[in-house]
Amino acid sequence: MVHYLDFLKNEIDELKAKSLDWKIRELQGPSMPHARVDGKEVLMLCLNNYLNLSNHPKVKKAAIQAVKSHGAGSGAVPAIAGTMDLHIALQKKIAQFKGTEDALNTQTGFAANAGLIPQLVGEGDLIISDELNHGSIIDGVRLTKAERKVYAHKNMDELKKLLEEAQGKFRRILVITDGVFSMDGDIAPLDKISQLCREFSAISYVDDAHGDGVLGEGRGAIHHFNLEGKWDIEVGTFSKAFGVVGGYVAGSKALKEFAYNKSRTWLLSGSMPPATVAACTASLDVIMTEPKHVQKLWKNTVYWKKHLQKIGFNTGVSETPIVPVMLGDSAIAQKFAARLLEEGVFAIPIFFPMVGQGKARLRTQMNSALKKEDLDVALEKFEKIGKELGAIK
Ligand SMILES: *Cc1c(COP(=O)(O)O)cnc(C)c1O
């Protein structure tokens, strides 16, 4: 007998047969370079908290104090009664950090995109998007009735052509891009995108999830390109370099008011709890007052990339602490990751459909809390397994 819920198991079995299912690993303790995963001590090369701020004493202390002073939850959606003095302080801090007129905190980066994009544009408008943009942007775009065009990754000639063709045909045009692309670790040419947007009166929108805490002395991709005051909309997350969870929208005061009056994710979902808000504020403070974390992150990045290349690995087009080790074949990437884990190094294999066919890789991410000795151990393992699998000579 066929049961109406059989599809649950059937569809998962299909994924498993293709090795496309997620095997969830259990992290038994804090997220840091030396961590316990599934009962085993490993060296983590897959962490988004680039600056180890999730374990910074000031950030942890702020979270604990906020629970004592404000409780465990915010008690409401932000527009009704869920905006506390802590949230207002965070908004001010984000604006200060970003050098924008104002800013709004959101529950997550995903919620920022999914809530804001469908309000900015609708029927009669056009969205132009980089082909490698993050899934939360894609989902935000799917919620609109606007027309969509995609340009080849970072291809400014194509973007210009699309903008030229669109002239006079739409009410608004929104150009949207990641600041740093999460699979390759390359940087969007925001300077050129900004110029084109100005030339064609299009709205510039960047999601800087992997640029914050990394580029521009930690202040993100806009700072990196000296575009403060020249860019329309910045969106980001507190779940990566800031080491907590949450999101933001930064720009003009009008943008902030527009976002909180219209974003459905903001209006219909509970606000960040006090501990989270206070930890985010503390995290921004740490980046602004302790430049050593960002400096160490880059020192490690330079060392790691240089030595991987010296051993004979191809690190693709990486320009940031996201360093892919290009392997090509998905079976080799999976085998490589499994062997690394046996040897106590945790790196993630990435393969089709997350990246194109034949572009399988291991994605490694640098962290300010990695020591040179850690990197040397990891390099030794990469070399050994690379030779074992014929990925290098
Ligand atoms: C990780 C990521 C997000 C999601 O952020 P959350 O705050 O974790 O929801 C959004 N956009 C980009 C580009 C990301 O890399």
Short mmCIF file of C-alpha atoms and ligand atoms in Angstrom, two decimals:
data_model
loop_
_atom_site.label_atom_id
_atom_site.label_comp_id
_atom_site.label_asym_id
_atom_site.label_seq_id
_atom_site.Cartn_x
_atom_site.Cartn_y
_atom_site.Cartn_z
CA MET A 1 0.00 0.00 0.00
CA VAL A 2 1.20 3.46 -0.86
CA HIS A 3 0.89 5.88 2.03
CA TYR A 4 0.42 9.61 1.42
CA LEU A 5 3.52 10.41 3.53
CA ASP A 6 5.82 7.95 1.77
CA PHE A 7 7.31 10.82 -0.24
CA LEU A 8 9.20 12.00 2.86
CA LYS A 9 11.32 8.88 3.00
CA ASN A 10 11.41 8.37 -0.77
CA GLU A 11 12.78 11.80 -1.51
CA ILE A 12 15.43 11.53 1.18
CA ASP A 13 16.42 8.09 -0.08
CA GLU A 14 16.90 9.61 -3.54
CA LEU A 15 19.21 12.28 -2.10
CA LYS A 16 21.13 9.65 -0.16
CA ALA A 17 21.55 7.49 -3.27
CA LYS A 18 23.17 10.50 -5.00
CA SER A 19 25.23 11.43 -1.92
CA LEU A 20 23.49 14.81 -1.91
CA ASP A 21 22.09 14.52 1.61
CA TRP A 22 23.52 16.41 4.58
CA LYS A 23 25.25 14.41 7.26
CA ILE A 24 24.82 16.62 10.32
CA ARG A 25 27.86 16.65 12.56
CA GLU A 26 27.48 17.37 16.26
CA LEU A 27 29.66 20.14 17.65
CA GLN A 28 30.23 19.32 21.32
CA GLY A 29 31.34 22.64 22.76
CA PRO A 30 32.10 26.13 21.45
CA SER A 31 32.69 26.96 17.79
CA MET A 32 36.45 27.52 17.63
CA PRO A 33 39.42 26.28 15.59
CA HIS A 34 40.07 23.40 18.00
CA ALA A 35 36.69 21.80 18.55
CA ARG A 36 35.09 18.52 19.45
CA VAL A 37 32.97 17.10 16.65
CA ASP A 38 31.18 13.76 16.95
CA GLY A 39 33.41 12.83 19.87
CA LYS A 40 36.66 13.66 18.12
CA GLU A 41 39.07 16.62 18.50
CA VAL A 42 39.40 18.33 15.12
CA LEU A 43 40.94 21.38 13.56
CA MET A 44 38.07 23.39 12.07
CA LEU A 45 38.65 24.98 8.66
CA CYS A 46 34.97 25.65 8.00
CA LEU A 47 33.96 28.32 10.51
CA ASN A 48 32.08 31.47 9.58
CA ASN A 49 33.02 33.23 12.81
CA TYR A 50 36.25 34.44 11.19
CA LEU A 51 37.34 36.49 14.21
CA ASN A 52 36.39 34.00 16.94
CA LEU A 53 34.18 36.70 18.44
CA SER A 54 31.62 34.09 19.53
CA ASN A 55 34.13 33.30 22.28
CA HIS A 56 35.36 36.82 23.02
CA PRO A 57 35.03 37.58 26.77
CA LYS A 58 33.41 40.99 26.16
CA VAL A 59 30.83 39.50 23.80
CA LYS A 60 29.96 36.64 26.15
CA LYS A 61 29.77 38.98 29.12
CA ALA A 62 27.39 41.33 27.28
CA ALA A 63 25.07 38.40 26.54
CA ILE A 64 25.03 37.25 30.15
CA GLN A 65 24.42 40.73 31.51
CA ALA A 66 21.55 41.34 29.09
CA VAL A 67 19.77 38.21 30.28
CA LYS A 68 20.11 39.48 33.85
CA SER A 69 18.85 42.97 33.03
CA HIS A 70 16.30 42.27 30.24
CA GLY A 71 15.36 38.59 30.43
CA ALA A 72 15.58 35.74 27.96
CA GLY A 73 13.17 36.95 25.30
CA SER A 74 11.91 40.24 23.83
CA GLY A 75 8.23 39.43 24.33
CA ALA A 76 6.87 40.74 21.03
CA VAL A 77 7.47 41.47 17.37
CA PRO A 78 9.65 44.58 17.03
CA ALA A 79 6.92 46.93 15.82
CA ILE A 80 4.52 46.20 18.69
CA ALA A 81 6.53 45.99 21.91
CA GLY A 82 9.65 44.00 21.01
CA THR A 83 12.00 46.94 20.49
CA MET A 84 14.03 47.46 23.67
CA ASP A 85 16.62 50.08 24.50
CA LEU A 86 19.15 47.36 23.65
CA HIS A 87 17.83 47.15 20.07
CA ILE A 88 18.00 50.93 19.66
CA ALA A 89 21.59 50.89 20.92
CA LEU A 90 22.46 48.17 18.41
CA GLN A 91 20.89 50.14 15.54
CA LYS A 92 22.99 53.19 16.46
CA LYS A 93 26.11 51.05 16.70
CA ILE A 94 25.52 49.47 13.28
CA ALA A 95 25.10 52.91 11.68
CA GLN A 96 28.28 54.11 13.37
CA PHE A 97 30.17 50.99 12.26
CA LYS A 98 28.93 51.27 8.68
CA GLY A 99 29.19 55.05 8.44
CA THR A 100 25.56 55.29 7.32
CA GLU A 101 22.87 57.73 8.39
CA ASP A 102 20.88 54.97 10.08
CA ALA A 103 20.43 51.22 10.38
CA LEU A 104 17.93 48.57 11.40
CA ASN A 105 18.66 45.25 13.05
CA THR A 106 16.74 42.24 11.72
CA GLN A 107 16.31 38.70 13.06
CA THR A 108 18.71 37.21 10.50
CA GLY A 109 20.42 38.15 7.26
CA PHE A 110 18.04 35.83 5.48
CA ALA A 111 15.09 37.71 6.97
CA ALA A 112 16.59 41.05 5.92
CA ASN A 113 16.72 39.96 2.26
CA ALA A 114 13.43 38.09 2.25
CA GLY A 115 11.66 41.03 3.91
CA LEU A 116 13.17 44.01 2.13
CA ILE A 117 13.64 42.97 -1.52
CA PRO A 118 9.93 42.33 -2.20
CA GLN A 119 9.06 45.78 -0.82
CA LEU A 120 11.66 47.67 -2.81
CA VAL A 121 10.42 46.39 -6.16
CA GLY A 122 7.26 44.93 -7.62
CA GLU A 123 5.28 44.87 -10.82
CA GLY A 124 6.76 47.19 -13.45
CA ASP A 125 10.23 47.06 -11.87
CA LEU A 126 13.41 45.18 -12.74
CA ILE A 127 15.94 43.31 -10.57
CA ILE A 128 19.39 42.68 -11.99
CA SER A 129 21.34 40.05 -10.05
CA ASP A 130 24.78 38.40 -10.19
CA GLU A 131 24.46 34.73 -11.16
CA LEU A 132 26.28 33.59 -8.00
CA ASN A 133 24.20 35.53 -5.47
CA HIS A 134 23.24 33.85 -2.19
CA GLY A 135 20.06 31.79 -1.86
CA SER A 136 18.43 34.29 0.51
CA ILE A 137 18.68 36.95 -2.19
CA ILE A 138 17.20 34.52 -4.69
CA ASP A 139 14.31 33.78 -2.34
CA GLY A 140 13.73 37.50 -1.73
CA VAL A 141 13.64 37.99 -5.50
CA ARG A 142 11.16 35.12 -5.91
CA LEU A 143 8.74 36.95 -3.61
CA THR A 144 8.45 39.90 -6.00
CA LYS A 145 6.48 40.42 -9.19
CA ALA A 146 9.40 42.37 -10.62
CA GLU A 147 11.11 41.21 -13.80
CA ARG A 148 14.47 39.51 -13.26
CA LYS A 149 17.68 39.48 -15.25
CA VAL A 150 20.89 37.73 -14.26
CA TYR A 151 24.36 38.79 -15.37
CA ALA A 152 27.31 36.42 -15.68
CA HIS A 153 29.39 36.46 -12.51
CA LYS A 154 30.96 39.93 -12.01
CA ASN A 155 30.55 40.67 -15.75
CA MET A 156 30.26 44.46 -15.87
CA ASP A 157 29.81 44.60 -19.65
CA GLU A 158 26.72 42.44 -19.29
CA LEU A 159 25.43 44.51 -16.38
CA LYS A 160 25.90 47.68 -18.43
CA LYS A 161 24.10 46.17 -21.40
CA LEU A 162 21.17 45.10 -19.24
CA LEU A 163 20.96 48.59 -17.73
CA GLU A 164 21.05 50.20 -21.19
CA GLU A 165 18.32 47.92 -22.50
CA ALA A 166 16.18 48.65 -19.45
CA GLN A 167 16.25 52.44 -19.80
CA GLY A 168 12.79 53.96 -19.83
CA LYS A 169 11.05 50.58 -19.56
CA PHE A 170 10.76 50.21 -15.80
CA ARG A 171 9.61 52.23 -12.80
CA ARG A 172 12.62 51.17 -10.68
CA ILE A 173 15.73 49.10 -11.24
CA LEU A 174 17.47 47.25 -8.41
CA VAL A 175 21.00 45.91 -8.86
CA ILE A 176 21.84 43.34 -6.24
CA THR A 177 25.06 41.49 -5.41
CA ASP A 178 26.91 39.64 -2.69
CA GLY A 179 29.93 41.62 -1.42
CA VAL A 180 32.08 38.48 -1.11
CA PHE A 181 30.98 35.31 -2.89
CA SER A 182 30.81 32.41 -0.50
CA MET A 183 31.91 29.55 -2.73
CA ASP A 184 34.92 31.17 -4.42
CA GLY A 185 35.90 33.88 -1.94
CA ASP A 186 36.12 36.58 -4.61
CA ILE A 187 34.97 40.19 -4.20
CA ALA A 188 32.21 41.92 -6.18
CA PRO A 189 33.46 45.01 -8.13
CA LEU A 190 31.31 47.37 -6.07
CA ASP A 191 33.15 50.45 -7.36
CA LYS A 192 32.11 49.66 -10.94
CA ILE A 193 28.62 48.55 -9.93
CA SER A 194 28.18 51.80 -8.01
CA GLN A 195 29.23 53.86 -11.04
CA LEU A 196 26.85 52.01 -13.34
CA CYS A 197 23.98 52.35 -10.87
CA ARG A 198 24.53 56.09 -10.67
CA GLU A 199 24.78 56.42 -14.44
CA PHE A 200 21.48 54.60 -14.93
CA SER A 201 19.66 55.70 -11.74
CA ALA A 202 19.46 52.13 -10.45
CA ILE A 203 19.34 51.22 -6.76
CA SER A 204 22.59 49.64 -5.49
CA TYR A 205 22.10 46.78 -3.00
CA VAL A 206 24.87 44.67 -1.45
CA ASP A 207 24.64 41.71 0.90
CA ASP A 208 27.94 41.83 2.75
CA ALA A 209 27.60 38.65 4.84
CA HIS A 210 31.16 37.47 4.16
CA GLY A 211 32.71 40.95 3.83
CA ASP A 212 31.89 42.30 7.28
CA GLY A 213 34.65 41.71 9.80
CA VAL A 214 36.94 40.80 6.91
CA LEU A 215 37.30 43.57 4.30
CA GLY A 216 38.02 47.25 4.87
CA GLU A 217 39.61 46.84 8.34
CA GLY A 218 36.59 44.77 9.25
CA ARG A 219 34.03 47.37 8.18
CA GLY A 220 33.05 45.50 5.05
CA ALA A 221 33.12 45.75 1.29
CA ILE A 222 31.74 49.31 1.06
CA HIS A 223 34.58 50.56 3.25
CA HIS A 224 37.07 48.46 1.24
CA PHE A 225 36.05 50.36 -1.93
CA ASN A 226 35.73 53.77 -0.18
CA LEU A 227 32.09 53.96 -1.15
CA GLU A 228 30.63 55.31 2.10
CA GLY A 229 27.83 57.72 1.28
CA LYS A 230 27.73 56.55 -2.34
CA TRP A 231 25.97 53.22 -1.91
CA ASP A 232 22.22 52.87 -1.42
CA ILE A 233 21.53 49.69 0.57
CA GLU A 234 23.74 47.43 2.69
CA VAL A 235 22.42 44.24 4.18
CA GLY A 236 24.40 41.84 6.34
CA THR A 237 24.45 39.23 9.05
CA PHE A 238 25.66 38.86 12.62
CA SER A 239 26.02 35.09 12.16
CA LYS A 240 29.41 35.20 10.44
CA ALA A 241 32.41 37.33 11.49
CA PHE A 242 30.39 38.97 14.26
CA GLY A 243 29.98 35.54 15.83
CA VAL A 244 26.38 35.80 17.05
CA VAL A 245 23.16 35.70 14.97
CA GLY A 246 20.96 38.41 13.47
CA GLY A 247 20.98 40.72 10.49
CA TYR A 248 20.87 44.38 9.53
CA VAL A 249 19.88 46.88 6.87
CA ALA A 250 22.04 50.03 6.71
CA GLY A 251 21.64 53.20 4.66
CA SER A 252 19.58 56.37 4.90
CA LYS A 253 17.05 57.16 7.61
CA ALA A 254 14.33 56.88 4.98
CA LEU A 255 15.55 53.38 4.11
CA LYS A 256 15.38 52.33 7.75
CA GLU A 257 11.84 53.65 8.18
CA PHE A 258 10.78 52.09 4.88
CA ALA A 259 12.28 48.75 5.95
CA TYR A 260 10.56 48.61 9.31
CA ASN A 261 7.21 49.80 8.08
CA LYS A 262 7.09 47.37 5.19
CA SER A 263 9.32 44.28 5.63
CA ARG A 264 7.01 41.41 6.51
CA THR A 265 9.81 39.43 8.17
CA TRP A 266 10.28 42.40 10.50
CA LEU A 267 6.61 43.06 11.15
CA LEU A 268 5.48 39.47 11.65
CA SER A 269 8.36 37.77 13.44
CA GLY A 270 9.67 38.14 17.00
CA SER A 271 12.62 40.45 17.58
CA MET A 272 16.11 39.35 18.58
CA PRO A 273 16.34 38.32 22.25
CA PRO A 274 18.27 40.61 24.66
CA ALA A 275 21.36 38.37 24.94
CA THR A 276 21.73 38.26 21.17
CA VAL A 277 21.26 42.01 20.73
CA ALA A 278 23.77 42.90 23.43
CA ALA A 279 26.30 40.38 22.07
CA CYS A 280 25.98 41.89 18.57
CA THR A 281 26.60 45.41 19.93
CA ALA A 282 29.62 44.18 21.89
CA SER A 283 30.94 42.39 18.84
CA LEU A 284 30.84 45.59 16.75
CA ASP A 285 32.62 47.38 19.59
CA VAL A 286 35.37 44.77 19.65
CA ILE A 287 36.00 45.07 15.91
CA MET A 288 36.18 48.86 16.19
CA THR A 289 38.54 48.86 19.16
CA GLU A 290 40.70 45.75 18.68
CA PRO A 291 42.11 45.73 15.13
CA LYS A 292 44.37 42.77 15.96
CA HIS A 293 41.67 40.20 15.15
CA VAL A 294 41.19 41.32 11.55
CA GLN A 295 44.95 41.68 11.14
CA LYS A 296 45.56 38.13 12.35
CA LEU A 297 42.82 36.80 10.08
CA TRP A 298 44.59 38.29 7.07
CA LYS A 299 48.01 37.13 8.21
CA ASN A 300 46.66 33.58 8.39
CA THR A 301 44.92 33.95 5.05
CA VAL A 302 48.11 35.03 3.27
CA TYR A 303 50.14 32.23 4.86
CA TRP A 304 47.54 29.54 4.15
CA LYS A 305 47.01 30.48 0.51
CA LYS A 306 50.71 30.88 -0.21
CA HIS A 307 51.59 27.48 1.19
CA LEU A 308 48.67 25.64 -0.39
CA GLN A 309 49.81 26.99 -3.74
CA LYS A 310 53.42 26.07 -3.01
CA ILE A 311 52.38 22.47 -2.39
CA GLY A 312 50.66 22.51 -5.79
CA PHE A 313 47.00 23.22 -5.03
CA ASN A 314 44.85 25.58 -7.06
CA THR A 315 43.00 28.08 -4.82
CA GLY A 316 40.83 29.43 -7.62
CA VAL A 317 39.94 33.12 -7.64
CA SER A 318 39.96 33.60 -3.85
CA GLU A 319 40.73 37.12 -2.60
CA THR A 320 39.52 36.65 0.97
CA PRO A 321 39.73 34.22 3.94
CA ILE A 322 37.41 31.89 1.99
CA VAL A 323 39.98 29.70 0.25
CA PRO A 324 38.68 26.94 -2.03
CA VAL A 325 41.00 24.06 -2.82
CA MET A 326 39.93 23.25 -6.36
CA LEU A 327 39.78 19.52 -7.09
CA GLY A 328 37.38 19.26 -10.04
CA ASP A 329 35.93 15.83 -9.45
CA SER A 330 33.17 15.53 -6.83
CA ALA A 331 34.16 11.99 -5.81
CA ILE A 332 37.71 13.19 -5.09
CA ALA A 333 36.40 16.18 -3.12
CA GLN A 334 34.23 13.91 -0.96
CA LYS A 335 37.01 11.37 -0.48
CA PHE A 336 39.46 14.17 0.37
CA ALA A 337 37.16 15.60 3.04
CA ALA A 338 36.55 12.16 4.55
CA ARG A 339 40.29 11.43 4.70
CA LEU A 340 40.99 14.86 6.23
CA LEU A 341 38.45 14.20 8.94
CA GLU A 342 40.10 10.86 9.73
CA GLU A 343 43.30 12.85 10.16
CA GLY A 344 41.55 15.40 12.40
CA VAL A 345 40.94 18.28 9.96
CA PHE A 346 37.43 19.47 9.18
CA ALA A 347 36.90 21.05 5.75
CA ILE A 348 33.72 20.97 3.68
CA PRO A 349 33.48 19.36 0.24
CA ILE A 350 31.45 21.49 -2.18
CA PHE A 351 30.17 20.00 -5.41
CA PHE A 352 27.36 20.11 -7.94
CA PRO A 353 24.68 21.50 -7.60
CA MET A 354 26.23 23.96 -5.07
CA VAL A 355 28.85 24.80 -7.73
CA GLY A 356 29.02 23.97 -11.45
CA GLN A 357 29.80 20.46 -12.74
CA GLY A 358 33.52 19.70 -12.66
CA LYS A 359 34.18 22.53 -10.17
CA ALA A 360 34.16 20.45 -7.01
CA ARG A 361 36.40 21.69 -4.24
CA LEU A 362 37.11 21.72 -0.55
CA ARG A 363 36.13 25.03 0.95
CA THR A 364 38.47 26.22 3.66
CA GLN A 365 37.97 29.35 5.75
CA MET A 366 40.64 31.08 7.74
CA ASN A 367 40.15 32.23 11.32
CA SER A 368 42.00 34.74 13.48
CA ALA A 369 42.30 32.16 16.28
CA LEU A 370 44.24 29.65 14.15
CA LYS A 371 47.92 29.48 15.06
CA LYS A 372 50.77 29.04 12.61
CA GLU A 373 51.35 25.55 14.04
CA ASP A 374 47.70 24.68 13.29
CA LEU A 375 48.13 25.77 9.70
CA ASP A 376 51.36 23.81 9.38
CA VAL A 377 49.63 20.65 10.63
CA ALA A 378 46.76 21.22 8.19
CA LEU A 379 49.16 21.84 5.29
CA GLU A 380 50.97 18.61 6.05
CA LYS A 381 47.67 16.69 5.95
CA PHE A 382 46.57 18.39 2.76
CA GLU A 383 49.87 17.50 1.09
CA LYS A 384 49.77 13.89 2.27
CA ILE A 385 46.16 13.26 1.21
CA GLY A 386 46.55 15.29 -1.98
CA LYS A 387 49.35 12.96 -3.06
CA GLU A 388 47.47 9.88 -1.90
CA LEU A 389 44.50 10.81 -4.10
CA GLY A 390 46.60 12.02 -7.04
CA ALA A 391 45.29 15.58 -6.71
CA ILE A 392 48.86 16.91 -6.61
CA LYS A 393 52.19 15.43 -7.67
C1 LIG B 1 25.11 33.45 5.27
C2 LIG B 1 24.48 34.42 4.37
C3 LIG B 1 23.20 34.91 4.62
C4 LIG B 1 22.36 34.41 5.77
O1 LIG B 1 22.61 35.11 6.92
P1 LIG B 1 21.89 34.66 8.29
O2 LIG B 1 21.98 35.85 9.15
O3 LIG B 1 22.65 33.49 8.81
O4 LIG B 1 20.49 34.33 7.93
C5 LIG B 1 22.69 35.87 3.79
N1 LIG B 1 23.39 36.31 2.72
C6 LIG B 1 24.62 35.86 2.43
C7 LIG B 1 25.35 36.39 1.26
C8 LIG B 1 25.21 34.89 3.24
O5 LIG B 1 26.43 34.43 2.96
#
